[in-house]
Amino acid sequence: MKIGFIGIGLMGKPMSTNILKKSGRPLMVFDLNKEKVAEMVSLGAEEASSIKEVGEKCDVVVSMVPKSEHVISVYEELLPVAKEGQIFIDMSTIDPEVSRELSKKIAEKKASMIDAPVVKSVPAAETGTLGIYVGGCKETYEKVKNILACMGNNIIYLGENGAGLVMKLCHNTLVSQIQNGVNEMITLAQKSGISVEEFMTAVSYGGAQNFYLDTKGKVIAEGNFKTAFSVENMNKDVNLTSTLVKKLGLTLPGVEVAKNVYAQAMELGYGKEDFSATYKVVSKK
């Protein structure tokens, strides 16, 4: 079985590196960034000249690109060469409806596609400890779960195509709301003469302690918003969630609050910074 990996960026590079090291299978890679490709070749991967070549030569094709339009572009090259029995794993976080439509087109070629977006960020991608949410044919999932296990240690199958992506949007939008609460209460505490350090210690004595205060509180105190997961990616995700909420006829005010905060962060030029930089929007610093 030959594996192909398309998109070896911030997340894709460590994910594909773990496949190369752990799967025992040959790996072909493609990315527009030739420096990243050269790094993977130095580790033992084979360079593909195009996305089409990955589709032509690999039994399993993994993709990890930023947005729906990028996944659509990738599959415009993969679909003409897709063949019976081939498996496609898209690990990007995109509109679930786009993924469902692509999976139908892949099925017309008697191949199979699953969505498998990931949670956690670069450090977990490097250690192979990502969380992975899977949607699609369960039989296909069973065939590739050993490949997924090279990249993550918590993998859950959630149902038909799109289910993994819906869960990813639920997760990330919940994170955006927790971070917004952290940002607001640190702002209130500081305005009242309580330092970030004192706030974190005091919260740890009660039931409000949470992962994002524990990990991002120090980031906020130091004003060092080095990117683990960017504002622009979270902005994309909360907007996809808002669209899904409206499609389902729901009214969820917290989703819109988060969406507005991230829209302001984008307008202020914080898109490339860590999503905790939304503190600067809330505190107006």
XYZ file of N, CA and C in Angstrom:
855
model
N 0.846 -1.201 0.000
C 0.000 0.000 0.000
C 0.880 1.250 0.000
N 0.685 2.122 -0.986
C 1.430 3.373 -1.039
C 0.519 4.516 -0.576
N 1.069 5.380 0.264
C 0.286 6.481 0.834
C 0.751 7.804 0.226
N -0.196 8.660 -0.099
C 0.121 9.997 -0.587
C -0.336 11.039 0.416
N 0.393 12.143 0.539
C 0.006 13.216 1.465
C 0.110 14.544 0.728
N -1.006 15.269 0.675
C -1.077 16.564 -0.007
C -1.276 17.662 1.029
N -0.321 18.603 1.102
C -0.427 19.712 2.051
C 0.458 19.476 3.257
N 1.740 19.847 3.179
C 2.657 19.588 4.288
C 3.062 20.915 4.943
N 2.051 21.624 5.392
C 2.252 22.897 6.074
C 2.489 22.717 7.562
N 2.023 23.698 8.341
C 2.272 23.733 9.791
C 1.837 22.433 10.473
N 0.664 21.928 10.126
C 0.158 20.670 10.687
C 0.527 19.469 9.822
N 0.421 19.631 8.519
C 0.617 18.505 7.604
C 2.020 17.928 7.650
N 3.021 18.765 7.875
C 4.403 18.250 7.888
C 4.624 17.265 9.039
N 4.322 17.651 10.290
C 4.517 16.645 11.356
C 3.589 15.443 11.217
N 2.371 15.653 10.691
C 1.459 14.516 10.508
C 2.015 13.524 9.480
N 2.498 14.058 8.357
C 3.050 13.169 7.321
C 4.357 12.534 7.783
N 5.130 13.265 8.577
C 6.378 12.703 9.122
C 6.074 11.483 9.991
N 5.028 11.573 10.787
C 4.670 10.433 11.636
C 4.183 9.243 10.819
N 3.469 9.496 9.714
C 3.078 8.386 8.827
C 4.330 7.707 8.274
N 5.279 8.539 7.844
C 6.523 8.004 7.263
C 7.281 7.145 8.277
N 7.355 7.611 9.518
C 8.134 6.917 10.538
C 7.429 5.676 11.083
N 6.077 5.707 11.155
C 5.370 4.661 11.891
C 4.647 3.634 11.024
N 4.274 4.013 9.792
C 3.388 3.124 9.019
C 4.132 1.969 8.360
N 5.425 2.179 8.084
C 6.178 1.163 7.355
C 5.816 1.115 5.881
N 5.084 2.116 5.403
C 4.649 2.188 4.005
C 5.384 3.313 3.280
N 5.591 3.192 1.963
C 6.181 4.303 1.204
C 5.228 5.497 1.176
N 5.795 6.694 1.235
C 4.988 7.922 1.280
C 5.390 8.861 0.155
N 4.424 9.313 -0.618
C 4.621 10.330 -1.656
C 3.994 11.628 -1.169
N 4.696 12.755 -1.353
C 4.177 14.023 -0.834
C 4.091 15.075 -1.934
N 3.137 16.004 -1.752
C 3.040 17.160 -2.653
C 2.682 18.398 -1.852
N 3.370 19.489 -2.165
C 3.039 20.802 -1.603
C 3.613 21.844 -2.545
N 2.993 23.014 -2.577
C 3.512 24.096 -3.413
C 4.828 24.643 -2.853
N 5.035 24.476 -1.533
C 6.267 24.936 -0.888
C 7.353 23.873 -1.069
N 8.290 24.132 -1.981
C 9.309 23.133 -2.323
C 10.308 22.900 -1.197
N 10.508 23.909 -0.325
C 11.406 23.706 0.817
C 10.840 22.644 1.755
N 9.526 22.697 1.994
C 8.878 21.692 2.850
C 8.980 20.310 2.206
N 8.791 20.251 0.893
C 8.885 18.974 0.175
C 10.297 18.410 0.312
N 11.305 19.285 0.156
C 12.701 18.837 0.256
C 12.992 18.275 1.642
N 12.413 18.880 2.664
C 12.611 18.372 4.032
C 12.044 16.972 4.168
N 10.866 16.743 3.568
C 10.245 15.416 3.644
C 11.045 14.395 2.832
N 11.575 14.821 1.678
C 12.385 13.916 0.854
C 13.643 13.496 1.624
N 14.214 14.436 2.389
C 15.420 14.113 3.178
C 15.122 13.075 4.254
N 13.852 12.958 4.632
C 13.460 11.965 5.643
C 13.098 10.615 5.015
N 12.999 10.594 3.658
C 12.695 9.328 2.998
C 11.444 9.321 2.157
N 10.717 10.443 2.101
C 9.499 10.510 1.282
C 9.869 10.700 -0.197
N 8.920 10.417 -1.062
C 9.091 10.605 -2.505
C 8.323 11.860 -2.932
N 8.948 12.708 -3.729
C 8.288 13.936 -4.193
C 7.380 13.648 -5.380
N 6.181 14.185 -5.348
C 5.275 14.108 -6.493
C 5.364 15.410 -7.280
N 5.255 15.321 -8.588
C 5.335 16.523 -9.413
C 4.011 17.281 -9.443
N 2.931 16.595 -9.061
C 1.601 17.225 -9.100
C 0.640 16.465 -8.178
N -0.485 17.086 -7.914
C -1.546 16.411 -7.152
C -2.042 15.205 -7.945
N -2.136 15.393 -9.259
C -2.590 14.303 -10.126
C -1.699 13.073 -9.974
N -0.378 13.271 -9.880
C 0.537 12.136 -9.744
C 0.293 11.387 -8.430
N 0.005 12.137 -7.367
C -0.329 11.487 -6.092
C -1.555 10.593 -6.285
N -2.572 11.129 -6.976
C -3.794 10.350 -7.220
C -3.556 9.138 -8.090
N -2.655 9.271 -9.047
C -2.381 8.169 -9.980
C -1.603 7.033 -9.323
N -0.690 7.367 -8.382
C 0.268 6.376 -7.892
C 0.009 5.861 -6.474
N -0.934 6.476 -5.753
C -1.108 6.085 -4.345
C -2.442 5.370 -4.107
N -2.416 4.394 -3.204
C -3.622 3.644 -2.858
C -4.493 4.419 -1.861
N -3.832 5.149 -0.971
C -4.528 5.992 0.008
C -3.991 7.409 -0.136
N -4.880 8.373 -0.292
C -4.474 9.771 -0.473
C -5.008 10.611 0.694
N -4.092 11.211 1.453
C -4.443 12.065 2.593
C -4.264 13.512 2.174
N -5.241 14.367 2.512
C -5.100 15.805 2.224
C -5.299 16.611 3.500
N -4.497 17.688 3.623
C -4.571 18.565 4.800
C -4.287 19.985 4.331
N -5.338 20.698 3.914
C -5.197 22.058 3.390
C -6.161 22.984 4.135
N -5.988 24.316 4.012
C -6.687 25.227 4.930
C -8.207 25.337 4.791
N -8.730 25.489 3.569
C -10.131 25.902 3.435
C -10.888 25.044 2.418
N -12.218 25.226 2.398
C -13.065 24.478 1.454
C -12.597 24.655 0.018
N -12.279 25.896 -0.373
C -11.885 26.140 -1.765
C -10.596 25.414 -2.129
N -9.707 25.235 -1.143
C -8.458 24.518 -1.411
C -8.739 23.021 -1.598
N -9.626 22.464 -0.771
C -9.975 21.041 -0.905
C -10.660 20.800 -2.255
N -11.551 21.706 -2.627
C -12.222 21.572 -3.933
C -11.184 21.582 -5.055
N -10.204 22.484 -4.962
C -9.158 22.577 -5.975
C -8.338 21.285 -6.046
N -7.991 20.732 -4.870
C -7.231 19.470 -4.814
C -8.025 18.348 -5.484
N -9.307 18.256 -5.187
C -10.122 17.151 -5.719
C -10.463 17.340 -7.200
N -10.360 18.567 -7.705
C -10.528 18.759 -9.156
C -9.433 18.024 -9.930
N -8.259 17.870 -9.284
C -7.162 17.125 -9.921
C -7.215 15.640 -9.588
N -7.763 15.303 -8.419
C -7.804 13.892 -8.002
C -8.948 13.126 -8.660
N -10.100 13.772 -8.812
C -11.286 13.057 -9.307
C -11.086 12.407 -10.677
N -10.449 13.086 -11.654
C -10.302 12.443 -12.968
C -9.464 11.168 -12.943
N -8.587 11.010 -11.925
C -7.716 9.828 -11.895
C -8.105 8.853 -10.781
N -9.178 9.168 -10.052
C -9.619 8.269 -8.976
C -10.043 6.927 -9.565
N -9.730 5.836 -8.836
C -10.027 4.501 -9.367
C -10.641 3.602 -8.297
N -11.235 2.526 -8.753
C -11.943 1.597 -7.877
C -11.045 1.115 -6.739
N -11.571 1.140 -5.530
C -10.862 0.640 -4.360
C -9.952 1.640 -3.686
N -9.722 2.774 -4.330
C -8.834 3.794 -3.762
C -9.520 4.480 -2.568
N -8.742 4.915 -1.601
C -9.307 5.570 -0.410
C -8.737 6.979 -0.272
N -9.613 7.924 -0.025
C -9.236 9.329 0.169
C -9.599 9.752 1.588
N -8.648 10.357 2.272
C -8.873 10.848 3.645
C -8.620 12.345 3.647
N -9.682 13.140 3.809
C -9.463 14.585 3.904
C -9.477 14.980 5.374
N -8.365 15.543 5.848
C -8.223 15.908 7.265
C -8.334 17.415 7.479
N -8.685 18.149 6.429
C -8.873 19.595 6.510
C -10.170 19.904 7.273
N -10.253 21.122 7.827
C -11.498 21.557 8.453
C -12.235 22.461 7.473
N -13.314 21.913 6.894
C -14.041 22.628 5.838
C -15.538 22.513 6.059
N -16.310 23.119 5.178
C -17.772 23.033 5.218
C -18.193 21.560 5.047
N -18.944 21.001 6.015
C -19.361 19.597 5.905
C -20.096 19.291 4.599
N -20.862 20.260 4.093
C -21.624 20.025 2.867
C -20.699 19.859 1.658
N -19.614 20.627 1.636
C -18.629 20.485 0.557
C -18.028 19.089 0.592
N -17.693 18.615 1.787
C -17.100 17.276 1.931
C -18.083 16.188 1.486
N -19.353 16.350 1.850
C -20.369 15.350 1.452
C -20.483 15.283 -0.071
N -20.486 16.442 -0.731
C -20.613 16.463 -2.189
C -19.409 15.803 -2.850
N -18.203 16.069 -2.326
C -17.007 15.450 -2.891
C -17.016 13.943 -2.678
N -17.494 13.503 -1.522
C -17.529 12.052 -1.238
C -18.478 11.336 -2.209
N -19.556 12.007 -2.623
C -20.474 11.412 -3.598
C -19.787 11.248 -4.957
N -19.004 12.265 -5.344
C -18.301 12.193 -6.630
C -17.229 11.099 -6.601
N -16.556 10.960 -5.456
C -15.564 9.892 -5.309
C -16.248 8.525 -5.387
N -17.414 8.405 -4.780
C -18.143 7.125 -4.788
C -18.541 6.727 -6.208
N -18.804 7.729 -7.071
C -19.144 7.433 -8.475
C -17.984 6.746 -9.195
N -16.758 6.914 -8.665
C -15.570 6.248 -9.235
C -15.299 4.907 -8.551
N -16.256 4.463 -7.700
C -16.139 3.218 -6.932
C -14.951 3.267 -5.968
N -14.587 4.494 -5.580
C -13.589 4.713 -4.538
C -14.331 5.206 -3.291
N -13.597 5.504 -2.216
C -14.257 5.903 -0.973
C -13.513 7.067 -0.337
N -14.262 7.983 0.275
C -13.666 9.154 0.931
C -14.230 9.292 2.339
N -13.363 9.564 3.305
C -13.815 9.880 4.656
C -13.301 11.257 5.046
N -14.021 11.932 5.948
C -13.525 13.169 6.534
C -12.939 12.820 7.902
N -11.770 13.388 8.210
C -11.085 13.052 9.460
C -10.335 14.268 9.999
N -11.058 15.355 10.323
C -10.393 16.544 10.867
C -9.789 16.261 12.239
N -8.808 17.083 12.603
C -8.073 16.835 13.849
C -8.303 17.948 14.862
N -8.134 17.623 16.128
C -8.129 18.618 17.201
C -6.782 18.561 17.917
N -6.469 19.653 18.606
C -5.165 19.972 19.190
C -4.298 20.580 18.087
N -3.124 21.100 18.477
C -2.340 21.864 17.514
C -0.967 21.242 17.278
N -0.009 22.082 16.873
C 1.273 21.589 16.372
C 2.005 20.642 17.337
N 2.101 20.960 18.636
C 2.828 20.029 19.525
C 2.255 18.613 19.488
N 0.923 18.487 19.447
C 0.298 17.158 19.381
C 0.514 16.510 18.015
N 0.556 17.325 16.962
C 0.853 16.783 15.631
C 2.266 16.206 15.604
N 3.191 16.861 16.308
C 4.581 16.388 16.343
C 4.729 15.090 17.132
N 3.956 14.949 18.199
C 4.077 13.752 19.046
C 3.112 12.648 18.635
N 2.305 12.905 17.602
C 1.344 11.891 17.162
C 0.224 11.660 18.159
N -0.168 12.719 18.851
C -1.207 12.591 19.878
C -2.427 13.475 19.569
N -2.697 13.662 18.285
C -3.883 14.433 17.895
C -5.154 13.666 18.246
N -6.262 14.404 18.367
C -7.584 13.791 18.389
C -8.118 13.815 16.965
N -8.782 12.737 16.530
C -9.254 12.665 15.147
C -10.723 12.258 15.136
N -11.558 13.067 14.444
C -13.003 12.819 14.343
C -13.305 12.290 12.934
N -13.888 11.105 12.844
C -14.059 10.456 11.544
C -15.528 10.378 11.130
N -15.774 10.765 9.862
C -17.086 10.593 9.251
C -16.950 9.879 7.917
N -17.880 8.991 7.589
C -17.812 8.271 6.313
C -18.113 6.798 6.503
N -17.882 6.015 5.452
C -18.140 4.579 5.495
C -17.278 3.918 6.586
N -17.948 3.165 7.483
C -17.194 2.560 8.585
C -16.208 1.505 8.092
N -16.572 0.807 7.019
C -15.666 -0.207 6.467
C -14.371 0.456 5.965
N -14.518 1.628 5.347
C -13.335 2.364 4.889
C -12.486 2.798 6.072
N -13.160 3.305 7.098
C -12.444 3.715 8.322
C -11.635 2.558 8.901
N -12.243 1.369 8.937
C -11.539 0.209 9.496
C -10.270 -0.102 8.696
N -10.325 0.144 7.380
C -9.169 -0.147 6.517
C -8.000 0.808 6.750
N -8.296 2.035 7.190
C -7.224 3.047 7.297
C -6.962 3.511 8.725
N -7.609 2.893 9.699
C -7.436 3.422 11.058
C -6.003 3.263 11.563
N -5.245 2.291 11.011
C -3.839 2.169 11.401
C -3.021 3.364 10.898
N -3.418 3.912 9.738
C -2.747 5.118 9.228
C -3.090 6.314 10.120
N -4.367 6.427 10.472
C -4.784 7.520 11.360
C -4.071 7.421 12.711
N -3.859 6.184 13.181
C -3.216 5.978 14.486
C -1.755 6.415 14.487
N -1.155 6.593 13.297
C 0.204 7.146 13.230
C 0.205 8.616 13.648
N -0.952 9.280 13.491
C -1.034 10.727 13.724
C -1.756 11.098 15.017
N -2.620 10.210 15.499
C -3.410 10.554 16.679
C -3.602 9.363 17.591
N -3.829 9.642 18.872
C -4.038 8.548 19.834
C -5.461 8.511 20.376
N -6.277 9.485 19.990
C -7.697 9.471 20.359
C -8.507 9.638 19.073
N -9.075 8.527 18.588
C -9.787 8.529 17.307
C -11.201 8.039 17.549
N -12.182 8.789 17.044
C -13.579 8.392 17.253
C -14.318 8.409 15.916
N -15.055 7.322 15.650
C -15.900 7.252 14.450
C -17.284 7.795 14.820
N -17.801 8.737 14.009
C -19.021 9.457 14.395
C -20.204 9.257 13.460
N -20.034 8.550 12.341
C -21.172 8.307 11.452
C -20.847 8.617 10.002
N -21.865 8.988 9.234
C -21.727 9.151 7.793
C -20.878 10.370 7.415
N -20.608 10.517 6.131
C -19.778 11.630 5.648
C -20.255 12.973 6.204
N -19.330 13.761 6.673
C -19.625 15.078 7.232
C -19.714 15.078 8.742
N -19.926 13.899 9.356
C -20.116 13.844 10.810
C -18.843 14.254 11.555
N -17.689 13.846 11.028
C -16.431 14.247 11.665
C -16.254 15.752 11.634
N -16.635 16.356 10.518
C -16.488 17.815 10.373
C -17.462 18.585 11.257
N -18.697 18.092 11.368
C -19.655 18.762 12.261
C -19.119 18.756 13.695
N -18.568 17.600 14.108
C -18.018 17.510 15.470
C -16.839 18.451 15.640
N -15.998 18.555 14.603
C -14.845 19.471 14.696
C -15.312 20.915 14.872
N -16.360 21.313 14.137
C -16.878 22.678 14.281
C -17.451 22.898 15.670
N -18.166 21.882 16.194
C -18.685 21.988 17.570
C -17.531 22.182 18.552
N -16.485 21.393 18.394
C -15.331 21.482 19.309
C -14.679 22.862 19.241
N -14.347 23.301 18.029
C -13.600 24.545 17.923
C -14.426 25.766 18.326
N -15.718 25.715 18.047
C -16.548 26.856 18.451
C -16.701 26.887 19.971
N -16.765 25.720 20.605
C -16.756 25.686 22.070
C -15.459 26.271 22.602
N -14.334 25.926 21.985
C -13.036 26.500 22.390
C -13.067 28.029 22.259
N -13.608 28.520 21.143
C -13.648 29.977 20.931
C -14.454 30.674 22.028
N -15.516 30.017 22.482
C -16.351 30.622 23.523
C -15.675 30.559 24.892
N -14.995 29.434 25.168
C -14.248 29.345 26.433
C -13.151 30.408 26.465
N -12.413 30.545 25.333
C -11.338 31.537 25.280
C -11.905 32.947 25.450
N -13.088 33.178 24.876
C -13.701 34.503 25.025
C -14.034 34.782 26.491
N -14.522 33.762 27.200
C -14.804 33.925 28.624
C -13.533 34.197 29.412
N -12.459 33.481 29.084
C -11.159 33.721 29.727
C -10.717 35.160 29.479
N -10.814 35.594 28.207
C -10.400 36.967 27.860
C -11.195 38.011 28.650
N -12.505 37.822 28.730
C -13.359 38.813 29.396
C -13.080 38.882 30.902
N -12.953 37.717 31.546
C -12.784 37.746 32.999
C -11.382 38.189 33.414
N -10.349 37.921 32.588
C -9.022 38.472 32.871
C -9.065 39.992 32.741
N -9.778 40.488 31.734
C -9.925 41.942 31.554
C -10.599 42.576 32.766
N -11.689 41.952 33.235
C -12.410 42.483 34.399
C -11.528 42.448 35.639
N -10.801 41.346 35.842
C -9.937 41.225 37.019
C -8.846 42.278 36.996
N -8.198 42.458 35.834
C -7.119 43.434 35.736
C -7.616 44.854 35.985
N -8.781 45.185 35.453
C -9.354 46.522 35.668
C -9.669 46.754 37.141
N -9.799 45.645 37.892
C -10.132 45.728 39.314
C -8.901 45.557 40.191
N -7.698 45.566 39.568
C -6.458 45.524 40.335
C -5.936 44.138 40.639
N -6.471 43.108 39.991
C -6.011 41.723 40.197
C -5.145 41.331 39.007
N -3.933 40.830 39.271
C -3.038 40.453 38.170
C -3.500 39.153 37.513
N -2.987 38.902 36.299
C -3.316 37.657 35.608
C -2.872 36.457 36.439
N -1.673 36.552 37.035
C -1.150 35.441 37.834
C -2.055 35.170 39.045
N -2.463 36.256 39.733
C -3.356 36.087 40.890
C -4.701 35.505 40.438
N -5.197 35.954 39.306
C -6.469 35.460 38.766
C -6.386 33.956 38.500
N -5.289 33.521 37.864
C -5.136 32.095 37.527
C -5.067 31.243 38.794
N -4.318 31.724 39.775
C -4.198 30.963 41.028
C -5.551 30.871 41.735
N -6.271 31.994 41.788
C -7.558 32.025 42.485
C -8.589 31.138 41.788
N -8.607 31.173 40.456
C -9.565 30.337 39.718
C -9.285 28.853 39.964
N -8.002 28.496 40.107
C -7.641 27.084 40.314
C -8.206 26.535 41.621
N -8.606 27.430 42.541
C -9.189 26.977 43.807
C -10.672 26.618 43.653
N -11.274 26.978 42.513
C -12.713 26.749 42.314
C -12.997 25.875 41.113
N -14.239 25.868 40.687
C -14.669 24.983 39.610
C -14.510 25.557 38.216
N -14.012 26.805 38.090
C -13.900 27.437 36.763
C -12.574 27.152 36.078
N -11.685 26.401 36.738
C -10.393 26.105 36.119
C -10.611 25.388 34.793
N -9.841 25.762 33.789
C -10.003 25.114 32.484
C -8.688 25.151 31.716
N -8.592 24.296 30.711
C -7.365 24.133 29.928
C -6.911 25.443 29.290
N -7.847 26.236 28.781
C -7.468 27.443 28.037
C -7.006 28.562 28.954
N -7.504 28.601 30.200
C -6.934 29.539 31.164
C -5.535 29.069 31.560
N -5.406 27.759 31.804
C -4.106 27.241 32.242
C -3.017 27.435 31.186
N -3.377 27.283 29.904
C -2.359 27.361 28.847
C -2.233 28.752 28.231
N -3.319 29.505 28.181
C -3.272 30.814 27.517
C -3.147 31.987 28.494
N -3.360 31.735 29.791
C -3.238 32.819 30.771
C -1.834 33.425 30.754
N -0.814 32.543 30.725
C 0.570 33.030 30.707
C 0.856 33.772 29.399
N 0.298 33.254 28.293
C 0.457 33.903 26.982
C -0.072 35.331 27.041
N -1.249 35.482 27.643
C -1.873 36.807 27.764
C -1.047 37.707 28.680
N -0.577 37.159 29.795
C 0.203 37.963 30.752
C 1.477 38.488 30.107
N 2.101 37.659 29.255
C 3.370 38.049 28.618
C 3.155 38.799 27.305
N 1.920 38.752 26.771
C 1.646 39.422 25.495
C 2.363 38.780 24.330
N 2.672 37.485 24.449
C 3.394 36.758 23.400
C 2.443 35.778 22.716
N 1.849 36.211 21.611
C 0.799 35.425 20.976
C 1.355 34.595 19.815
N 2.450 33.858 20.081
C 3.022 32.969 19.074
C 1.988 31.917 18.668
N 1.860 31.688 17.382
C 0.725 30.910 16.877
C 0.848 29.406 17.123
N -0.138 28.876 17.839
C -0.352 27.430 17.904
C -1.557 27.092 17.028
N -2.571 27.955 17.088
C -3.738 27.869 16.204
C -4.179 29.307 15.936
N -4.248 29.682 14.680
C -4.355 31.102 14.343
C -5.766 31.671 14.480
N -5.806 32.981 14.641
C -7.085 33.716 14.635
C -7.829 33.458 13.332
N -7.107 33.471 12.184
C -7.810 33.316 10.902
C -8.426 31.930 10.753
N -7.764 30.905 11.309
C -8.362 29.572 11.242
C -9.590 29.463 12.146
N -9.486 30.056 13.354
C -10.661 30.007 14.231
C -11.799 30.849 13.645
N -11.447 31.977 13.023
C -12.464 32.808 12.361
C -13.199 32.007 11.281
N -12.434 31.232 10.490
C -13.047 30.380 9.462
C -14.018 29.391 10.113
N -13.573 28.757 11.214
C -14.381 27.704 11.833
C -15.669 28.248 12.459
N -15.589 29.388 13.158
C -16.809 29.910 13.784
C -17.791 30.403 12.714
N -17.278 30.858 11.592
C -18.177 31.241 10.493
C -18.849 30.024 9.866
N -18.117 28.908 9.719
C -18.735 27.674 9.223
C -19.810 27.196 10.200
N -19.520 27.314 11.500
C -20.509 26.908 12.507
C -21.745 27.794 12.431
N -21.547 29.094 12.287
C -22.685 30.016 12.186
C -23.576 29.642 10.997
N -22.953 29.297 9.881
C -23.718 28.880 8.693
C -24.509 27.607 8.982
N -23.880 26.651 9.661
C -24.553 25.388 10.001
C -25.717 25.629 10.963
N -25.505 26.507 11.944
C -26.560 26.832 12.920
C -27.794 27.377 12.200
N -27.561 28.303 11.270
C -28.677 28.909 10.526
C -29.369 27.880 9.641
N -28.581 27.010 9.021
C -29.143 25.984 8.149
C -30.072 25.060 8.926
N -29.726 24.794 10.186
C -30.529 23.898 11.029
C -31.660 24.629 11.740
N -31.798 25.944 11.504
C -32.891 26.711 12.095
C -32.736 26.969 13.579
N -31.497 26.980 14.064
C -31.244 27.194 15.489
C -30.889 28.655 15.765
N -31.060 29.074 17.015
C -30.614 30.384 17.470
C -29.655 30.164 18.634
N -28.358 30.398 18.395
C -27.335 30.169 19.415
C -26.521 31.453 19.572
N -26.929 32.336 20.507
C -26.285 33.658 20.614
C -24.784 33.609 20.845
N -24.306 32.637 21.618
C -22.867 32.561 21.908
C -22.033 32.394 20.649
N -22.567 31.686 19.671
C -21.855 31.495 18.399
C -21.666 32.839 17.715
N -22.699 33.665 17.734
C -22.615 34.972 17.076
C -21.683 35.922 17.822
N -21.660 35.826 19.164
C -20.723 36.648 19.946
C -19.288 36.315 19.546
N -18.972 35.013 19.518
C -17.619 34.592 19.133
C -17.305 35.032 17.709
N -18.269 34.869 16.815
C -18.063 35.254 15.412
C -17.708 36.745 15.304
N -18.397 37.585 16.071
C -18.136 39.025 16.012
C -16.756 39.379 16.570
N -16.357 38.698 17.661
C -15.027 38.957 18.239
C -13.936 38.612 17.228
N -14.086 37.471 16.552
C -13.061 37.057 15.583
C -13.075 37.944 14.338
N -14.251 38.436 13.967
C -14.314 39.378 12.837
C -13.537 40.647 13.164
N -13.675 41.147 14.403
C -12.926 42.336 14.818
C -11.422 42.058 14.828
N -11.047 40.866 15.320
C -9.618 40.512 15.364
C -9.023 40.500 13.955
N -9.780 40.005 12.995
C -9.311 39.990 11.607
C -9.147 41.416 11.087
N -10.127 42.269 11.392
C -10.075 43.659 10.927
C -8.872 44.404 11.505
N -8.485 44.022 12.748
C -7.363 44.699 13.415
C -6.013 44.112 13.017
N -6.020 43.091 12.134
C -4.762 42.551 11.621
C -4.136 41.464 12.470
N -4.927 40.803 13.317
C -4.388 39.756 14.188
C -4.513 38.358 13.576
N -4.856 38.260 12.305
C -5.188 36.978 11.691
C -4.128 35.900 11.819
N -2.850 36.288 11.749
C -1.764 35.302 11.789
C -1.337 34.965 13.215
N -1.846 35.703 14.210
C -1.451 35.455 15.601
C -2.275 34.320 16.196
N -1.849 33.840 17.362
C -2.599 32.791 18.048
C -4.004 33.282 18.384
N -4.971 32.351 18.426
C -6.363 32.774 18.636
C -6.585 33.453 19.983
N -5.657 33.222 20.947
C -5.763 33.916 22.237
C -5.512 35.411 22.099
N -5.002 35.851 20.937
C -4.816 37.285 20.685
C -6.150 38.022 20.639
N -7.246 37.307 20.619
C -8.563 37.953 20.717
C -8.712 38.676 22.053
N -7.822 38.352 23.014
C -7.790 39.117 24.274
C -7.628 40.602 23.992
N -6.819 40.922 22.967
C -6.557 42.332 22.637
C -7.817 43.027 22.132
N -8.712 42.262 21.516
C -9.994 42.826 21.071
C -10.878 43.111 22.277
N -10.970 42.115 23.156
C -11.861 42.222 24.320
C -11.383 43.307 25.284
N -10.065 43.351 25.533
C -9.511 44.297 26.519
C -9.238 45.662 25.910
N -9.298 45.719 24.553
C -9.009 46.947 23.798
C -7.592 47.432 24.063
N -6.629 46.473 24.177
C -5.216 46.835 24.355
C -4.480 46.773 23.021
